[in-house]
Coordinates of C-alpha atoms in Angstrom, one line a residue:
M6 CA 18.8 152.4 -27.2
A7 CA 18.4 149.7 -24.7
L8 CA 14.8 149.2 -25.8
V9 CA 15.7 149.1 -29.4
M10 CA 18.6 146.6 -28.8
G11 CA 16.3 144.5 -26.7
L12 CA 13.8 144.4 -29.5
F13 CA 16.4 143.4 -32.1
G14 CA 17.6 140.7 -29.7
L15 CA 14.1 139.3 -29.3
I16 CA 13.7 139.3 -33.1
A17 CA 17.0 137.5 -33.6
L18 CA 16.1 135.0 -30.9
G19 CA 12.8 134.4 -32.7
L20 CA 14.6 133.9 -36.0
V21 CA 16.9 131.4 -34.5
A22 CA 14.0 129.6 -32.9
R23 CA 12.1 129.5 -36.2
A24 CA 15.2 128.3 -38.0
F25 CA 15.6 125.6 -35.4
D26 CA 12.0 124.6 -35.9
L27 CA 12.2 124.5 -39.7
Q28 CA 15.5 122.7 -39.9
V29 CA 15.3 120.4 -36.9
V30 CA 11.9 120.1 -35.3
S31 CA 9.7 120.2 -38.4
K32 CA 12.3 119.2 -41.0
G33 CA 10.5 116.0 -41.9
F34 CA 7.2 117.7 -42.5
Y35 CA 8.6 120.4 -44.8
Q36 CA 11.0 118.0 -46.5
A37 CA 8.0 115.8 -47.4
Q38 CA 6.1 118.9 -48.6
G39 CA 8.9 119.9 -50.9
D40 CA 9.4 116.4 -52.1
S41 CA 5.7 116.1 -52.9
R42 CA 6.1 118.9 -55.4
F43 CA 9.2 117.5 -57.1
L44 CA 9.2 113.7 -56.3
R45 CA 6.9 111.5 -58.3
V46 CA 6.4 107.8 -58.7
M47 CA 6.3 107.0 -62.4
P48 CA 5.2 103.7 -64.1
I49 CA 7.8 101.6 -65.9
S50 CA 6.1 100.3 -69.0
V51 CA 6.6 96.6 -69.9
S52 CA 6.4 94.9 -73.3
R53 CA 3.5 92.6 -73.9
G54 CA 4.5 89.0 -74.6
A55 CA 4.9 88.0 -78.3
I56 CA 2.7 85.5 -80.0
F57 CA 4.3 83.0 -82.3
D58 CA 3.0 80.3 -84.7
R59 CA 3.9 76.7 -84.2
N60 CA 7.1 77.1 -86.2
G61 CA 8.3 80.2 -84.2
E62 CA 7.2 82.8 -86.7
P63 CA 6.0 86.0 -85.1
L64 CA 2.2 86.7 -85.3
A65 CA 2.0 89.5 -82.8
V66 CA 4.8 91.7 -81.4
S67 CA 5.0 94.9 -79.3
T68 CA 7.0 97.8 -80.6
P69 CA 8.1 100.8 -78.5
V70 CA 6.2 104.1 -79.0
V71 CA 6.1 107.4 -77.0
S72 CA 3.0 109.0 -75.6
I73 CA 3.1 112.8 -75.3
W74 CA 1.6 114.2 -72.1
A75 CA 1.5 117.6 -70.4
I76 CA 0.9 119.7 -67.3
P77 CA -1.9 121.9 -68.7
G78 CA -1.1 124.9 -66.5
E79 CA 2.5 125.0 -67.5
V80 CA 1.6 124.9 -71.2
L81 CA -1.0 127.6 -70.8
G82 CA 1.6 129.7 -69.2
E83 CA 3.2 130.2 -72.6
P84 CA 0.2 130.5 -74.9
E85 CA 2.3 131.8 -77.8
R86 CA 3.8 128.3 -78.2
I87 CA 0.5 126.4 -78.4
P88 CA 0.2 126.8 -82.2
E89 CA 3.7 125.4 -82.6
L90 CA 2.9 122.4 -80.3
A91 CA -0.4 121.8 -82.1
K92 CA 1.4 121.7 -85.5
A93 CA 3.9 119.1 -84.2
L94 CA 1.0 117.0 -82.8
Q95 CA -1.1 117.4 -86.0
M96 CA -3.9 119.0 -84.0
D97 CA -5.9 122.1 -84.5
P98 CA -4.5 125.0 -82.2
S99 CA -7.9 126.1 -81.0
D100 CA -8.9 122.5 -80.1
L101 CA -5.6 122.0 -78.3
K102 CA -6.0 125.2 -76.3
Q103 CA -9.6 124.3 -75.4
K104 CA -8.5 120.9 -74.2
L105 CA -5.8 122.3 -72.1
Q106 CA -8.1 124.9 -70.5
Q107 CA -10.7 122.1 -69.7
H108 CA -8.0 120.3 -67.7
A109 CA -6.1 123.3 -66.4
D110 CA -6.5 122.1 -62.8
R111 CA -4.8 118.8 -63.4
E112 CA -1.1 117.9 -63.3
F113 CA -1.3 115.3 -66.1
M114 CA -3.1 114.8 -69.4
Y115 CA -2.3 113.0 -72.6
L116 CA -1.9 115.1 -75.7
R117 CA -1.3 112.2 -78.1
R118 CA -0.9 108.5 -77.5
R119 CA 1.5 106.0 -79.1
M120 CA 3.5 108.2 -81.5
Q121 CA 6.5 106.9 -83.4
P122 CA 9.7 107.6 -81.4
E123 CA 11.2 109.8 -84.1
A124 CA 8.1 112.0 -84.2
A125 CA 7.8 112.2 -80.4
D126 CA 11.5 113.1 -80.1
A127 CA 10.9 116.0 -82.4
V128 CA 8.1 117.3 -80.2
L129 CA 10.1 116.9 -77.0
A130 CA 13.1 118.7 -78.7
M131 CA 11.0 121.9 -78.9
N132 CA 11.4 122.2 -75.0
I133 CA 7.9 123.5 -74.5
P134 CA 7.3 123.9 -70.7
G135 CA 5.1 121.2 -69.3
V136 CA 5.3 118.9 -72.3
N137 CA 6.8 115.4 -71.6
G138 CA 7.0 111.9 -73.1
Q139 CA 6.2 108.5 -71.7
R140 CA 7.4 105.3 -73.2
E141 CA 4.8 102.7 -74.1
Y142 CA 4.3 99.8 -76.5
R143 CA 2.0 99.3 -79.5
R144 CA 0.9 95.9 -80.8
Y145 CA 1.9 95.0 -84.4
Y146 CA 0.6 92.0 -86.4
P147 CA 3.0 90.9 -89.2
S148 CA 0.3 88.8 -90.9
G149 CA -2.3 91.5 -90.8
E150 CA -5.7 90.4 -91.9
V151 CA -4.7 86.8 -92.5
T152 CA -4.6 85.9 -88.7
S153 CA -6.8 88.8 -87.4
H154 CA -9.8 86.7 -86.4
V155 CA -7.7 84.2 -84.4
L156 CA -5.5 86.8 -82.7
G157 CA -7.9 89.6 -82.1
F158 CA -6.4 92.9 -81.1
T159 CA -5.5 95.2 -78.2
N160 CA -6.8 98.6 -77.2
I161 CA -4.8 101.8 -76.8
D162 CA -3.6 100.6 -73.3
D163 CA -2.4 97.3 -74.8
H164 CA -5.1 95.1 -73.2
G165 CA -6.6 92.3 -75.3
Q166 CA -10.0 93.0 -76.6
E167 CA -10.9 90.0 -78.8
G168 CA -9.6 86.7 -79.9
L169 CA -6.6 85.0 -78.2
E170 CA -5.3 88.4 -77.2
L171 CA -8.3 88.6 -74.9
A172 CA -8.3 84.9 -73.9
Y173 CA -4.7 85.0 -72.8
D174 CA -4.5 88.7 -71.7
N175 CA -3.2 87.9 -68.2
W176 CA -0.5 85.7 -69.6
L177 CA 0.6 88.2 -72.3
A178 CA 0.2 91.5 -70.5
G179 CA 2.8 91.3 -67.8
K180 CA 2.9 93.8 -64.9
A181 CA 4.2 97.4 -65.1
G182 CA 6.9 98.5 -62.6
A183 CA 7.3 101.8 -60.8
K184 CA 10.2 104.1 -60.0
R185 CA 10.6 107.3 -57.8
V186 CA 12.0 110.2 -59.7
V187 CA 12.8 114.0 -59.2
R188 CA 11.1 116.3 -61.6
D189 CA 11.8 120.0 -62.2
R190 CA 9.0 122.6 -62.2
Q191 CA 8.4 121.9 -65.9
G192 CA 7.8 118.3 -65.3
H193 CA 11.0 117.0 -66.7
V194 CA 12.7 114.1 -65.0
V195 CA 16.1 115.2 -63.6
E196 CA 17.0 112.2 -61.5
D197 CA 16.0 108.6 -60.9
L198 CA 16.0 107.9 -57.2
E199 CA 14.9 104.3 -56.8
Q200 CA 12.9 101.5 -58.3
V201 CA 9.8 101.0 -56.2
K202 CA 8.4 98.0 -58.1
D203 CA 10.2 95.6 -60.4
P204 CA 8.6 95.4 -63.9
Q205 CA 7.5 91.9 -65.1
P206 CA 7.4 91.7 -68.9
G207 CA 4.6 89.7 -70.5
R208 CA 5.2 86.0 -71.3
D209 CA 5.4 84.7 -74.9
L210 CA 2.7 82.4 -76.3
T211 CA 3.2 79.8 -79.0
L212 CA 0.1 78.9 -80.9
S213 CA -0.9 75.7 -82.8
I214 CA -1.5 77.8 -85.9
D215 CA 0.8 77.1 -88.9
R216 CA 1.2 80.5 -90.6
R217 CA 2.0 78.9 -93.9
I218 CA -1.3 76.8 -93.9
Q219 CA -3.2 79.9 -92.7
F220 CA -2.0 81.9 -95.7
L221 CA -3.0 79.0 -98.1
A222 CA -6.5 78.9 -96.6
F223 CA -6.9 82.6 -96.6
N224 CA -5.8 83.1 -100.3
E225 CA -8.0 80.2 -101.5
L226 CA -11.0 81.3 -99.5
R227 CA -10.7 84.9 -100.7
A228 CA -10.5 83.8 -104.3
T229 CA -13.6 81.6 -103.8
V230 CA -15.6 84.5 -102.3
E231 CA -14.6 86.8 -105.2
R232 CA -15.5 84.1 -107.7
T233 CA -18.8 83.1 -106.3
G234 CA -20.0 86.4 -104.9
A235 CA -20.6 84.8 -101.5
D236 CA -21.5 86.8 -98.4
F237 CA -18.8 85.3 -96.2
A238 CA -16.8 82.1 -95.9
S239 CA -14.9 80.2 -93.2
M240 CA -12.3 77.3 -93.1
V241 CA -11.0 75.3 -90.1
I242 CA -8.1 72.8 -90.3
L243 CA -7.4 70.5 -87.4
D244 CA -4.6 68.1 -86.6
V245 CA -6.3 64.7 -86.2
A246 CA -3.9 63.3 -83.6
T247 CA -3.8 66.3 -81.2
G248 CA -6.9 68.4 -81.9
E249 CA -4.7 71.4 -82.5
V250 CA -6.1 74.1 -84.8
L251 CA -3.6 74.5 -87.6
A252 CA -5.6 77.2 -89.5
M253 CA -8.8 79.2 -88.9
V254 CA -9.8 81.7 -91.6
N255 CA -12.9 83.9 -92.2
L256 CA -13.9 86.4 -94.8
P257 CA -14.6 89.2 -94.8
T258 CA -11.8 90.2 -92.5
Y259 CA -10.0 93.3 -91.2
N260 CA -6.5 94.6 -90.7
P261 CA -5.7 95.0 -86.9
N262 CA -2.8 97.3 -87.7
A263 CA -5.1 99.9 -89.3
K264 CA -7.9 101.8 -87.8
L265 CA -10.7 99.4 -87.1
S266 CA -13.9 99.8 -89.0
N267 CA -17.3 100.2 -87.4
N268 CA -18.6 97.0 -88.9
P269 CA -18.5 94.3 -86.2
G270 CA -19.2 91.6 -88.8
E271 CA -15.7 92.0 -90.1
R272 CA -14.2 91.3 -86.7
R273 CA -16.3 88.3 -85.8
N274 CA -14.6 84.9 -85.9
R275 CA -17.5 83.2 -87.6
A276 CA -15.8 79.8 -87.5
A277 CA -16.2 79.7 -83.8
T278 CA -19.0 82.1 -83.0
D279 CA -21.6 81.7 -85.9
V280 CA -23.9 78.7 -86.3
F281 CA -25.5 77.2 -89.4
E282 CA -27.4 74.1 -90.3
P283 CA -24.9 71.5 -91.5
G284 CA -27.0 69.9 -94.2
S285 CA -25.8 66.5 -95.5
T286 CA -22.5 66.7 -93.6
M287 CA -24.6 65.5 -90.6
K288 CA -25.3 62.2 -92.3
A289 CA -21.9 60.9 -91.2
F290 CA -23.1 61.1 -87.5
T291 CA -26.4 59.6 -88.4
L292 CA -24.5 56.6 -89.8
A293 CA -22.3 56.6 -86.7
A294 CA -25.5 56.0 -84.7
A295 CA -26.7 53.4 -87.2
L296 CA -23.5 51.4 -87.2
S297 CA -23.3 51.6 -83.4
S298 CA -26.8 50.2 -83.1
G299 CA -25.8 46.9 -84.7
K300 CA -28.8 47.1 -87.1
Y301 CA -26.6 48.3 -90.0
T302 CA -23.3 47.5 -91.6
P303 CA -21.6 49.4 -94.5
T304 CA -23.3 47.0 -97.0
S305 CA -26.6 46.0 -95.4
P306 CA -29.5 46.2 -95.2
L307 CA -30.5 47.8 -98.5
I308 CA -32.6 51.0 -98.4
D309 CA -35.2 51.8 -101.1
T310 CA -34.8 55.3 -102.5
T311 CA -36.6 54.6 -105.7
G312 CA -38.7 57.4 -107.2
G313 CA -36.6 60.1 -105.5
H314 CA -39.5 61.2 -103.1
F315 CA -40.5 59.9 -99.7
M316 CA -43.6 61.4 -98.2
Y317 CA -43.3 60.9 -94.4
L318 CA -45.9 62.3 -92.0
G319 CA -46.8 65.0 -94.4
H320 CA -43.3 66.1 -95.3
D321 CA -41.8 65.4 -98.8
I322 CA -38.2 64.2 -98.4
H323 CA -36.5 64.0 -101.7
D324 CA -33.2 63.4 -103.4
V325 CA -31.7 65.4 -106.3
E326 CA -31.4 62.4 -108.6
R327 CA -34.5 62.2 -110.7
G328 CA -36.2 58.9 -110.2
G329 CA -34.1 58.3 -107.1
N330 CA -31.0 56.1 -106.7
G331 CA -32.8 52.8 -106.5
W332 CA -31.8 50.5 -103.6
L333 CA -28.8 51.7 -101.7
T334 CA -26.5 50.2 -99.1
P335 CA -25.7 52.4 -96.1
T336 CA -22.5 53.2 -97.8
G337 CA -24.4 54.1 -100.9
V338 CA -26.5 56.6 -98.9
I339 CA -23.3 58.4 -98.0
T340 CA -21.9 58.1 -101.5
K341 CA -25.0 59.5 -103.2
S342 CA -25.9 61.8 -100.2
S343 CA -29.4 60.4 -100.2
N344 CA -31.8 62.4 -98.0
I345 CA -34.3 59.6 -98.3
G346 CA -31.8 57.0 -97.3
A347 CA -30.6 59.0 -94.2
A348 CA -34.2 59.6 -93.1
K349 CA -35.3 56.0 -93.4
I350 CA -32.2 54.9 -91.4
A351 CA -33.0 57.5 -88.7
I352 CA -36.6 56.4 -88.5
S353 CA -35.5 52.8 -87.7
L354 CA -33.1 53.9 -84.9
D355 CA -33.9 54.3 -81.2
T356 CA -34.4 58.0 -80.7
M357 CA -32.2 58.3 -77.6
L358 CA -29.4 56.4 -79.2
M359 CA -29.4 58.8 -82.1
Y360 CA -29.6 61.8 -79.8
N361 CA -26.9 60.6 -77.5
T362 CA -24.6 59.9 -80.5
Y363 CA -25.0 63.5 -81.6
R364 CA -24.4 64.8 -78.1
A365 CA -21.3 62.6 -77.7
F366 CA -19.9 64.4 -80.7
N367 CA -20.4 67.7 -78.8
F368 CA -23.3 69.0 -80.9
G369 CA -25.4 71.3 -78.8
S370 CA -22.4 72.3 -76.5
S371 CA -19.2 74.2 -76.7
T372 CA -16.0 72.4 -77.7
D373 CA -14.2 74.1 -74.8
S374 CA -11.5 75.4 -77.1
G375 CA -11.1 78.4 -74.9
F376 CA -11.8 80.9 -77.7
P377 CA -13.8 83.9 -76.4
G378 CA -17.5 83.9 -77.5
E379 CA -17.4 80.4 -78.9
A380 CA -21.0 79.3 -79.7
S381 CA -22.6 76.1 -78.4
G382 CA -24.8 75.5 -81.3
Y383 CA -28.3 74.0 -80.8
L384 CA -29.5 70.5 -80.5
K385 CA -33.1 69.9 -79.3
N386 CA -33.4 67.5 -76.3
G387 CA -33.9 64.0 -77.6
A388 CA -36.8 63.4 -75.2
T389 CA -38.9 65.8 -77.2
W390 CA -38.0 64.6 -80.7
G391 CA -40.9 63.6 -82.9
Q392 CA -40.5 61.0 -85.6
R393 CA -40.7 63.5 -88.4
E394 CA -38.1 65.7 -86.6
K395 CA -35.8 62.8 -86.3
A396 CA -36.0 62.1 -90.0
I397 CA -35.2 65.7 -90.8
F398 CA -32.3 65.9 -88.3
A399 CA -30.8 62.9 -90.0
Y400 CA -29.8 65.0 -93.1
G401 CA -28.8 68.2 -91.3
Y402 CA -31.8 70.4 -90.7
G403 CA -33.1 71.5 -87.3
E404 CA -29.8 71.5 -85.5
N405 CA -27.1 74.3 -85.5
V406 CA -23.4 73.8 -85.4
T407 CA -20.2 75.9 -85.8
A408 CA -17.5 75.2 -88.3
L409 CA -15.2 74.3 -85.3
Q410 CA -17.7 71.8 -83.9
L411 CA -18.2 70.2 -87.3
A412 CA -14.4 69.9 -87.8
N413 CA -14.0 68.4 -84.3
G414 CA -16.7 65.8 -85.1
Y415 CA -14.9 64.7 -88.2
A416 CA -11.6 64.7 -86.5
T417 CA -13.1 62.3 -83.9
I418 CA -14.2 60.0 -86.7
A419 CA -10.7 60.2 -88.3
D420 CA -8.9 59.4 -85.0
N421 CA -10.5 56.0 -84.4
G422 CA -13.5 57.4 -82.6
V423 CA -11.6 59.4 -79.9
M424 CA -12.2 63.1 -79.4
H425 CA -9.6 65.7 -78.5
R426 CA -10.6 69.2 -77.3
P427 CA -9.7 71.7 -80.0
S428 CA -6.7 73.7 -78.9
F429 CA -5.0 76.9 -80.1
I430 CA -1.9 76.3 -78.0
K431 CA 0.9 74.1 -79.3
G432 CA 1.7 71.1 -77.3
V433 CA -0.9 71.5 -74.6
D434 CA -1.9 68.4 -72.7
N435 CA -5.1 67.2 -74.4
P436 CA -6.4 63.8 -73.3
A437 CA -8.6 61.9 -75.6
K438 CA -12.1 60.7 -74.9
A439 CA -13.7 57.7 -76.7
I440 CA -16.9 58.5 -78.5
V441 CA -17.6 55.6 -80.8
A442 CA -16.0 52.2 -81.2
P443 CA -12.8 52.2 -83.3
E444 CA -14.3 49.7 -85.8
V445 CA -17.3 52.1 -86.3
A446 CA -15.0 55.0 -86.9
H447 CA -12.9 53.0 -89.3
E448 CA -15.9 51.9 -91.3
L449 CA -17.2 55.4 -91.4
V450 CA -13.9 56.7 -92.9
K451 CA -14.1 54.0 -95.6
M452 CA -17.7 54.9 -96.3
L453 CA -16.9 58.6 -96.6
E454 CA -14.0 57.8 -98.9
T455 CA -16.5 56.7 -101.6
T456 CA -17.8 60.3 -101.9
T457 CA -14.6 61.3 -103.7
Q458 CA -14.7 58.3 -106.0
P459 CA -16.6 58.2 -109.3
G460 CA -20.4 58.7 -108.7
G461 CA -19.9 60.4 -105.4
T462 CA -20.7 64.0 -104.5
A463 CA -17.2 65.2 -103.7
T464 CA -15.1 64.3 -106.7
K465 CA -13.8 67.8 -106.8
A466 CA -12.1 67.2 -103.5
R467 CA -9.7 64.7 -105.0
I468 CA -6.0 65.2 -104.2
A469 CA -3.4 63.6 -106.4
N470 CA -1.7 60.6 -104.7
Y471 CA -3.8 60.9 -101.5
T472 CA -7.0 59.2 -100.5
V473 CA -9.7 61.6 -99.3
A474 CA -12.7 60.8 -97.1
A475 CA -15.3 63.5 -97.2
K476 CA -18.9 64.7 -97.0
T477 CA -20.6 67.5 -98.9
G478 CA -23.6 69.5 -97.6
T479 CA -26.0 72.0 -99.1
A480 CA -28.6 73.6 -96.9
H481 CA -31.2 76.3 -97.4
K482 CA -30.5 79.3 -95.2
A483 CA -33.0 79.8 -92.4
Q484 CA -34.8 83.1 -92.4
A485 CA -37.8 84.6 -90.5
G486 CA -40.8 82.3 -91.1
G487 CA -38.9 79.5 -92.8
Y488 CA -36.1 79.0 -95.3
A489 CA -34.8 81.1 -98.1
K490 CA -35.6 79.5 -101.4
N491 CA -32.5 80.6 -103.3
S492 CA -30.0 81.2 -100.6
Y493 CA -27.7 78.3 -99.4
E494 CA -24.9 77.3 -97.2
A495 CA -22.3 75.3 -99.2
V496 CA -20.6 73.0 -96.7
F497 CA -17.7 70.5 -97.0
A498 CA -15.9 68.3 -94.4
G499 CA -12.9 66.2 -95.4
I500 CA -10.3 63.9 -94.0
V501 CA -6.9 63.3 -95.6
P502 CA -5.1 60.9 -96.0
A503 CA -8.1 58.6 -95.6
D504 CA -5.8 55.6 -95.0
H505 CA -3.8 57.2 -92.3
P506 CA -5.7 60.4 -91.3
R507 CA -3.6 63.4 -90.5
L508 CA -5.7 66.5 -91.3
V509 CA -9.4 67.4 -91.2
G510 CA -10.8 70.5 -92.9
V511 CA -14.2 72.1 -92.9
V512 CA -15.2 74.8 -95.5
I513 CA -18.3 77.0 -95.3
V514 CA -19.3 79.3 -98.1
D515 CA -22.4 81.4 -97.3
N516 CA -24.8 82.3 -100.1
P517 CA -22.7 81.8 -103.2
V518 CA -24.5 83.3 -106.2
K519 CA -22.2 82.5 -109.1
G520 CA -20.9 79.2 -110.4
G521 CA -23.2 76.9 -108.4
Y522 CA -24.1 76.6 -104.8
Y523 CA -23.6 72.9 -103.9
G524 CA -21.0 72.0 -101.3
G525 CA -19.4 69.7 -103.9
Q526 CA -19.2 72.5 -106.4
V527 CA -18.1 75.4 -104.3
S528 CA -16.5 74.2 -101.1
A529 CA -14.8 70.9 -102.1
P530 CA -12.3 72.6 -104.5
V531 CA -11.2 74.9 -101.6
F532 CA -10.4 71.9 -99.5
A533 CA -8.5 70.2 -102.3
N534 CA -6.4 73.2 -103.1
V535 CA -5.5 74.1 -99.5
M536 CA -4.8 70.5 -98.4
T537 CA -2.6 69.9 -101.4
G538 CA -0.3 72.6 -100.2
A539 CA -0.7 71.6 -96.5
L540 CA 0.2 68.0 -97.1
R541 CA 3.4 69.1 -98.9
L542 CA 4.3 71.6 -96.2
L543 CA 3.9 69.0 -93.4
D544 CA 5.7 66.4 -95.5
V545 CA 2.8 63.9 -95.2
P546 CA 3.7 60.8 -97.3
P547 CA 1.2 59.9 -100.1
D548 CA -1.0 56.9 -99.6
N549 CA -2.6 56.5 -103.0
I550 CA 0.1 56.5 -105.6
G551 CA -0.9 54.8 -108.9
R552 CA -4.5 54.3 -108.0
W553 CA -7.6 55.9 -109.6
Y554 CA -6.6 59.5 -108.6
A555 CA -3.5 59.1 -110.8
G556 CA -5.5 57.6 -113.7
G557 CA -5.0 54.0 -112.7
P558 CA -7.7 51.4 -112.1
V559 CA -11.0 52.7 -110.8
Q560 CA -12.0 51.4 -107.4
S561 CA -15.5 50.1 -106.8
P562 CA -17.6 52.6 -104.9
S563 CA -17.7 50.3 -101.9
G564 CA -20.9 48.4 -102.3
L565 CA -23.0 51.1 -103.8
V566 CA -26.2 49.5 -105.1
G567 CA -28.3 51.3 -107.7
S568 CA -30.0 50.9 -111.0
K569 CA -27.3 52.8 -112.9
P570 CA -23.6 52.1 -113.2
P571 CA -21.3 54.7 -111.4
E572 CA -20.4 57.8 -113.5
D573 CA -17.2 59.9 -113.1
A574 CA -19.3 63.0 -112.4
P575 CA -20.4 64.5 -109.1
A576 CA -23.9 63.8 -108.0
E577 CA -25.1 66.5 -105.7
E578 CA -27.0 66.4 -102.5
A579 CA -30.5 67.8 -102.5
P580 CA -31.3 70.6 -100.1
A581 CA -34.8 70.2 -98.7
D582 CA -37.3 72.7 -100.2
E583 CA -39.2 73.2 -97.0
V584 CA -38.4 72.1 -93.5
P585 CA -40.9 72.8 -90.7

């Protein structure tokens, strides 16, 4: 008996010692072990900052959604409920079971991301062991395909992938928080213990884009593509005084709220990333060099375009007007869009002066707008220019530009020769840089105004009660081994009102196959229709009431010299048939 009692005493003493060890000596260790099985640090999702247009209208907002996740082992513990869960998640039961089995050793896996809260609540209400929900946010774009190329889109984790969503991802994204919670054995949160890290919601962003003008440009461009059968089209509208982008539209487009297609061409912001040869719209910058040289004024000297053909170093430079336009002033070269006149002017200029003028207008380099993937275009180094190349460059072949670059160049002319960096953000500090003398810029605007007057190439760009300064362009599209004979870029660049410039617009229509292909036929009407609405929306006062646009006296086409009197019909610029 004594032996037995002694043995029980030792056992009791051992139990007391063990209890003391568990609850006193090793309490911290075992408490940590238990907590590790039930305490978890969970992220606190934050909303991405909203994007607004310049008037405070929402362009991109984040809406709450719920992602369903699971502890695979817990779900597999009740296999009879997997078909029920699969039905609620709109999944195949066998696929769901296989997916769970593949991740059976994990404690976390997503079953379905970004469900609508009502649908997710229905799944959670089934109380299936191991199935839980996590609040997240999904991006929604109220304007859909209208603003998609500017805004871009986010991925499933709400990180920017393209456009301004990508460019300003750090600003918009915010920083997720974290909290420590107690979960039961099924993974459900039963208690919030503490907030480990404060969440920092994303910051809002106000763009320079005017959603109203964006809609005008989109609708007009879409109608033009449908009417002409063009492959694609782009339009850019800039505020002259600030360089802010008021609208940027491309077609074809895509809806960022729907499942994205596998066609990357639909998602490309062609106005900033695609280059083209500008054709006769380049003549404005050739004349900027000419006026800056001191050799030319708007009215002198006269340039002979008689015959309509100019054979120069083995290359036939020609105008569309049969027999040519006779003797033209420099203004007449712009009015009639004479390739011969532009080439002869270029030949007479110092090569580096002409090259430096082009470079000053940012051709051959990015505009630094901050848009992801913006192209720099191409301009050959002036030190390597040959005389024939210089003549061809003068009317827009051999160099590549983007629609944004071209618009920025014309905005510089419109703003007395000073350049602003194109900006997508409203009110950003944007210092100006002088490019050409104010008097040169003023003369150029007056010269460009003649293209919309009788006898010019851009009469279809007229806007009632407003003066318009503009330049049309038509260029053969480059292809492997040369230029396509029957495929064109129809280009238009315009300034309005010409007397007090406020807006600049550039329109590119690629490969129109119905209803003409000249810039003055296809692209100029787009400019006129969009700007008519934009001027009204911005409350820009008219500057041309009662003059020739309204049926009043016809103005003289600014010193145009030719063998024929001006006619109230558009003369078109001639695309070169062959450019080496």
